[in-house]
Short mmCIF file of N, CA and C in Angstrom, two decimals:
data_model
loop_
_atom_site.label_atom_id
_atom_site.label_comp_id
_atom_site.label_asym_id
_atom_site.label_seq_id
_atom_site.Cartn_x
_atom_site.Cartn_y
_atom_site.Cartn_z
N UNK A 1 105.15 83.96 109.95
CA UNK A 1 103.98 84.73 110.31
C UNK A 1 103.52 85.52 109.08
N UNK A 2 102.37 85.65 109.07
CA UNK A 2 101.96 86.37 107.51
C UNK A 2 101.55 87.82 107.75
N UNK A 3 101.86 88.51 107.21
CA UNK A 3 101.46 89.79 107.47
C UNK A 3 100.63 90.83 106.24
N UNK A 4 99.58 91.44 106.70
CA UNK A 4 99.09 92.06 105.30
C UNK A 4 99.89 93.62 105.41
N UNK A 5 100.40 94.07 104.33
CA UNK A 5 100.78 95.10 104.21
C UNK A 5 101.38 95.85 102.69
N UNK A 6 101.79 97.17 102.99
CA UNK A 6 101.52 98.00 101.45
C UNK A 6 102.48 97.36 100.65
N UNK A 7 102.51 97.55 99.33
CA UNK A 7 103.65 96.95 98.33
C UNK A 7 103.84 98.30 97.50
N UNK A 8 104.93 98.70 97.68
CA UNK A 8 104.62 100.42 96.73
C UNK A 8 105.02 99.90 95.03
N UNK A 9 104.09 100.75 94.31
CA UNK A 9 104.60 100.09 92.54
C UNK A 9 104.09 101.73 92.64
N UNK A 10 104.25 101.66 91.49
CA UNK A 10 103.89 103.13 90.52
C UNK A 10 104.99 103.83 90.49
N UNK A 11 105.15 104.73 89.56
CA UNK A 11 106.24 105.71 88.92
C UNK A 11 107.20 106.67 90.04
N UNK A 12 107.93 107.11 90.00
CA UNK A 12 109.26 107.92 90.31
C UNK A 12 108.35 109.14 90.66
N UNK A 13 108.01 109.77 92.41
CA UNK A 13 107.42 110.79 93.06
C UNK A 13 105.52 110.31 92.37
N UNK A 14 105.42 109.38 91.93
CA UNK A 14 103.90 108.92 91.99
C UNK A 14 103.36 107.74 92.69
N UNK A 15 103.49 107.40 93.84
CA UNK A 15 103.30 106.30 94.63
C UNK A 15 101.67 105.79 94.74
N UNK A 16 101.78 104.97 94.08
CA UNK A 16 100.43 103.63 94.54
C UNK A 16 100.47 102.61 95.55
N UNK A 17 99.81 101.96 95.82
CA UNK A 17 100.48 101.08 96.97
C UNK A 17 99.76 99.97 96.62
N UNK A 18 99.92 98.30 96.66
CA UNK A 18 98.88 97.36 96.93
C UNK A 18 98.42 97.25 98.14
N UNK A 19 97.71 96.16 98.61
CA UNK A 19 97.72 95.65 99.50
C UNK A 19 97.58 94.09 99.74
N UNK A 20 98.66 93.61 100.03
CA UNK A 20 99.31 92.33 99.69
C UNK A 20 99.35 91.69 100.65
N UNK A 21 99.10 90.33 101.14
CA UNK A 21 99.49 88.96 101.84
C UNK A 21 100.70 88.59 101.63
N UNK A 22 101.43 88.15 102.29
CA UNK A 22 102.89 88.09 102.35
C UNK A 22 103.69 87.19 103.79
N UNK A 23 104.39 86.45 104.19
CA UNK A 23 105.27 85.81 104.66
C UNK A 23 105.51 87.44 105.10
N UNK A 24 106.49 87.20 106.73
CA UNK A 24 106.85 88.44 107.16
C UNK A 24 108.15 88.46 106.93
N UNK A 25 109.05 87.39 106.60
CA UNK A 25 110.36 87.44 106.59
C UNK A 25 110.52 87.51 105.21
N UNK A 26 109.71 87.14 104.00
CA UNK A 26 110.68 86.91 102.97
C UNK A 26 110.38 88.62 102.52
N UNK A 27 110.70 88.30 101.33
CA UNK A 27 110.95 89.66 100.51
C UNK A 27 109.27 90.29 99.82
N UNK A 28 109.06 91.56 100.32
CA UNK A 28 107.75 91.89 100.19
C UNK A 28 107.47 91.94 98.32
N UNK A 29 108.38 92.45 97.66
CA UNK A 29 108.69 92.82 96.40
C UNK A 29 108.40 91.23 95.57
N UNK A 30 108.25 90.08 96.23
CA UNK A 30 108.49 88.71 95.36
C UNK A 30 107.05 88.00 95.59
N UNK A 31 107.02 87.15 95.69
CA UNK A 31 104.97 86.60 95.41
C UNK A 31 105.30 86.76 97.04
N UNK A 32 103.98 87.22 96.90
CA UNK A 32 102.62 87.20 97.73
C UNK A 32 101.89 85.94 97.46
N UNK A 33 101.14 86.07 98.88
CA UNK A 33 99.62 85.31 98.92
C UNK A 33 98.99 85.52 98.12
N UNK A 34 98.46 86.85 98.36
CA UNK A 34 96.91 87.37 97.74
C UNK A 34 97.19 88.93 97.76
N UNK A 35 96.58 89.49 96.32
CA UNK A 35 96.22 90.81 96.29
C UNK A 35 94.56 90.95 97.28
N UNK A 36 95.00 92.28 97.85
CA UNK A 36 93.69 92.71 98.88
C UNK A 36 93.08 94.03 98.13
N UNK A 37 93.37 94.48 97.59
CA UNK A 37 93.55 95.82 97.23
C UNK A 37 94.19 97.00 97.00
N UNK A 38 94.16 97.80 96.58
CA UNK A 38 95.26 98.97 95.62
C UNK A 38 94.83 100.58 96.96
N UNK A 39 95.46 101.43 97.33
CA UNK A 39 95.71 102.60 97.27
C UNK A 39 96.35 103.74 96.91
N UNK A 40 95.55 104.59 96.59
CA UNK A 40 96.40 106.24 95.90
C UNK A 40 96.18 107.03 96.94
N UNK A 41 97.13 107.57 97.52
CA UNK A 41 96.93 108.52 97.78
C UNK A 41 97.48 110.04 97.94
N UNK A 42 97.88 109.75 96.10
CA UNK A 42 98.08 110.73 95.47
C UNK A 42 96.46 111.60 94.96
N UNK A 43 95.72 110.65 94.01
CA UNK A 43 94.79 111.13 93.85
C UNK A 43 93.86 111.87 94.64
N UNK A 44 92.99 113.18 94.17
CA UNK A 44 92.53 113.61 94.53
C UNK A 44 90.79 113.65 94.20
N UNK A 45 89.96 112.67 95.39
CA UNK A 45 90.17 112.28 96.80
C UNK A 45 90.77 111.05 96.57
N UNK A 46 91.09 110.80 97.76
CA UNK A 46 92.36 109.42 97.84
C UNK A 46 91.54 108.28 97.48
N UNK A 47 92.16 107.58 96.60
CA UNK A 47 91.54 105.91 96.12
C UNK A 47 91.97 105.18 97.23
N UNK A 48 91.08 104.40 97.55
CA UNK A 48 91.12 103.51 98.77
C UNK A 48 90.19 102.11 98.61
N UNK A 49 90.66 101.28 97.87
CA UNK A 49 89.38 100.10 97.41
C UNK A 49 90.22 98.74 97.90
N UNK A 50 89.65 97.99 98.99
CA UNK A 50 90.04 97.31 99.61
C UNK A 50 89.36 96.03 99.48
N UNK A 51 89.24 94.70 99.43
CA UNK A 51 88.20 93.76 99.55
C UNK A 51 88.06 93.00 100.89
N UNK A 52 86.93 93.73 101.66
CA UNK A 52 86.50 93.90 102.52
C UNK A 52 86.96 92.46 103.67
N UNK A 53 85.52 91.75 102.47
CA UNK A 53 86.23 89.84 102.98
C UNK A 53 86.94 89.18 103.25
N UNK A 54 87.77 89.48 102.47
CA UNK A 54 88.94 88.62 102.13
C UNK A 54 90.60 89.05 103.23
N UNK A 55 90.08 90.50 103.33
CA UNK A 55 90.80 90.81 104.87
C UNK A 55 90.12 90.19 105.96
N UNK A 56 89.41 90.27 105.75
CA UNK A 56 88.37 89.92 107.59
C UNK A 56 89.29 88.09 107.37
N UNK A 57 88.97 87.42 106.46
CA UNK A 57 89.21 86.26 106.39
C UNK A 57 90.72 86.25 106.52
N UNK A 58 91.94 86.86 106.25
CA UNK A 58 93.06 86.68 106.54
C UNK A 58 93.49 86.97 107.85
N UNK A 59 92.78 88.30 108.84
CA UNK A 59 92.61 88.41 109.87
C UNK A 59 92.27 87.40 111.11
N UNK A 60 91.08 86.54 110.73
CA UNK A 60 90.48 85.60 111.12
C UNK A 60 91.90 84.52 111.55
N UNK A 61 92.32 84.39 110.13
CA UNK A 61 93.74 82.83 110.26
C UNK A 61 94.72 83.33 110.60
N UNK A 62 94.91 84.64 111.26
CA UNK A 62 96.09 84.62 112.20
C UNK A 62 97.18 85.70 111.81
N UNK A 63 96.84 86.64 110.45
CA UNK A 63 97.76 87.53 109.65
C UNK A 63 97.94 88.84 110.58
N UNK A 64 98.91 89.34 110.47
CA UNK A 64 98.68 90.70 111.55
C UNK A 64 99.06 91.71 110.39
N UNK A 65 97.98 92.73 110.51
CA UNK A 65 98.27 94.02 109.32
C UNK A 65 99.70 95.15 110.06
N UNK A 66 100.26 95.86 109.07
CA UNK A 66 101.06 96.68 109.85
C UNK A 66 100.35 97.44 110.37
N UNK A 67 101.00 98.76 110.92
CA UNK A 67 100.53 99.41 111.51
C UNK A 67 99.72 100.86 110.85
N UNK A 68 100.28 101.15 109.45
CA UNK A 68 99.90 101.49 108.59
C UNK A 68 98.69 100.72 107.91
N UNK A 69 98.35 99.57 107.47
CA UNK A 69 97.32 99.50 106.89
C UNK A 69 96.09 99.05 108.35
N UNK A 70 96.83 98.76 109.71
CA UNK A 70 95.64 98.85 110.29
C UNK A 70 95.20 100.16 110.53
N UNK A 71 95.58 101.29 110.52
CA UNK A 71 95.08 102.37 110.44
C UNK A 71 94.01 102.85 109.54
N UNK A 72 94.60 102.46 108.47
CA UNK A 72 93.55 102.66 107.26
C UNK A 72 91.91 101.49 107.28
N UNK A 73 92.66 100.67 107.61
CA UNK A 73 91.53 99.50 107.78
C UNK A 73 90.37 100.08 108.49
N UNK A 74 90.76 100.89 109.85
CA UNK A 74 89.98 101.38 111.14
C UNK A 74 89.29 102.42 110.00
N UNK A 75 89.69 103.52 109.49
CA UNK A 75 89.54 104.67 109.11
C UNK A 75 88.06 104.23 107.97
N UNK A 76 88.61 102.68 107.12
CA UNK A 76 87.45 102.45 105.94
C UNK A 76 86.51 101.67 107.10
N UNK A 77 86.58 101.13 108.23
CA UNK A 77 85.70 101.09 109.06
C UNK A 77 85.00 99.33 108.45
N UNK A 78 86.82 98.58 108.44
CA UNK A 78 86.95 97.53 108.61
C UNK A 78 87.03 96.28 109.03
N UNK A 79 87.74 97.21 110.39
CA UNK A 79 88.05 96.29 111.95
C UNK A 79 87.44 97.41 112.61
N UNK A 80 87.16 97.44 113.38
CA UNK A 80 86.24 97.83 114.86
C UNK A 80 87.25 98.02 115.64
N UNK A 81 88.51 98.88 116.32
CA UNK A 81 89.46 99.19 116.92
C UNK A 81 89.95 100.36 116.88
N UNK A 82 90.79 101.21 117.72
CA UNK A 82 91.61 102.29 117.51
C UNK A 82 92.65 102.45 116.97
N UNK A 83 92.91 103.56 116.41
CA UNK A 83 94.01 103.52 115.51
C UNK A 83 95.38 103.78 116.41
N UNK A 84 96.18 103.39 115.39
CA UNK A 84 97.65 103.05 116.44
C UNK A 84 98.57 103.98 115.88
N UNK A 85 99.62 104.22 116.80
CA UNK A 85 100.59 105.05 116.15
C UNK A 85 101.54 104.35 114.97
N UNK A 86 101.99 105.33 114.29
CA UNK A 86 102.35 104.12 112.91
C UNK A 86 103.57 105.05 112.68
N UNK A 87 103.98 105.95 112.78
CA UNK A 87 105.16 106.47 112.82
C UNK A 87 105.74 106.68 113.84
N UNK A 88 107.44 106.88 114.49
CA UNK A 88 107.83 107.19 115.24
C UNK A 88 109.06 108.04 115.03
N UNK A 89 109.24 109.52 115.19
CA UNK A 89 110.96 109.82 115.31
C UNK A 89 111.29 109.06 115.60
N UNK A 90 112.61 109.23 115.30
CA UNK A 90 114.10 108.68 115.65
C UNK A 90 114.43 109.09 117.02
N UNK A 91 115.07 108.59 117.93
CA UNK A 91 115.38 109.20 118.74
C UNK A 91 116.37 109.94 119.05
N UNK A 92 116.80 111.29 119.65
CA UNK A 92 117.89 112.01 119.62
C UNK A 92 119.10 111.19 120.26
N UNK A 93 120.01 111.24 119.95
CA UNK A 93 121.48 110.68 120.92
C UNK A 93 121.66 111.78 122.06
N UNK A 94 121.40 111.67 123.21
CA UNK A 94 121.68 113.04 124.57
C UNK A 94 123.16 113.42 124.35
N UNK A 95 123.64 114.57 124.33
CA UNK A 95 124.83 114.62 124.10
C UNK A 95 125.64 114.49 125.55
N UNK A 96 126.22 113.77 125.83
CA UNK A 96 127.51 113.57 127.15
C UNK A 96 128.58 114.79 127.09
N UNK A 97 128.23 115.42 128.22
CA UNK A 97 129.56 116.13 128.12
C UNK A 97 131.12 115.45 128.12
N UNK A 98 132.16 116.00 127.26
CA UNK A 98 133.50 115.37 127.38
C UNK A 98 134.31 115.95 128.40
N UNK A 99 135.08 114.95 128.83
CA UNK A 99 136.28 115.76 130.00
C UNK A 99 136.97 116.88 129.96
N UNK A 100 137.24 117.52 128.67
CA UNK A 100 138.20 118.13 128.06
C UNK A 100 136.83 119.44 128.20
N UNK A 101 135.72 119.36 127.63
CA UNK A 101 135.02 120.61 127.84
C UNK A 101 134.47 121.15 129.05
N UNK A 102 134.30 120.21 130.05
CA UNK A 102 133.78 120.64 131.42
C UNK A 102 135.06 121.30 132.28
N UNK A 103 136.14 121.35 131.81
CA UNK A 103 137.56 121.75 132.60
C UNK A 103 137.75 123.46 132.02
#
């Protein structure tokens, strides 16, 4: 399954991101399909340059973006949809009381 999503490059606490075509299983870090476009959003205002087409067209043949760049996609007002949750806590472990403390 192909998936479009970020590729982080840039320096140590300076994060850039691509935006890359990619196989979902192999290794995101090794070829890609296709470069889509670059984001900063370090810079101030955030760089966000995407090629518009060429997503719609990977979209089209069946690629599913994460959940992170479909967010952004919605936001540059790419895809026509709502944005999705893209982070989640962890969930807490409930703690069980032990035999030894309820006595």
């Amino acid at each position: 399954m192909l998936a479009i999503r970020l590729q982080r490059i840039g320096k140590k606490k300076q994060p850039t991101y691509r935006l890359v075509v990619s196989d979902k299983q192999k290794d995101l870090y090794g070829t890609q399909l296709e470069i889509l476009g670059h984001y900063n959003p370090i810079a101030q205002p955030k760089v966000i340059e995407f090629k518009a087409d060429r997503i719609k067209y990977w979209l089209s043949v069946g690629a599913q973006a994460s959940a992170t760049v479909h967010n952004l996609l919605v936001s540059q007002k790419i895809v026509d949809k709502k944005k999705v949750k893209a982070w989640r806590p962890k969930a807490k472990k409930a703690e069980t009381p032990t035999p030894a403390a309820t006595a």
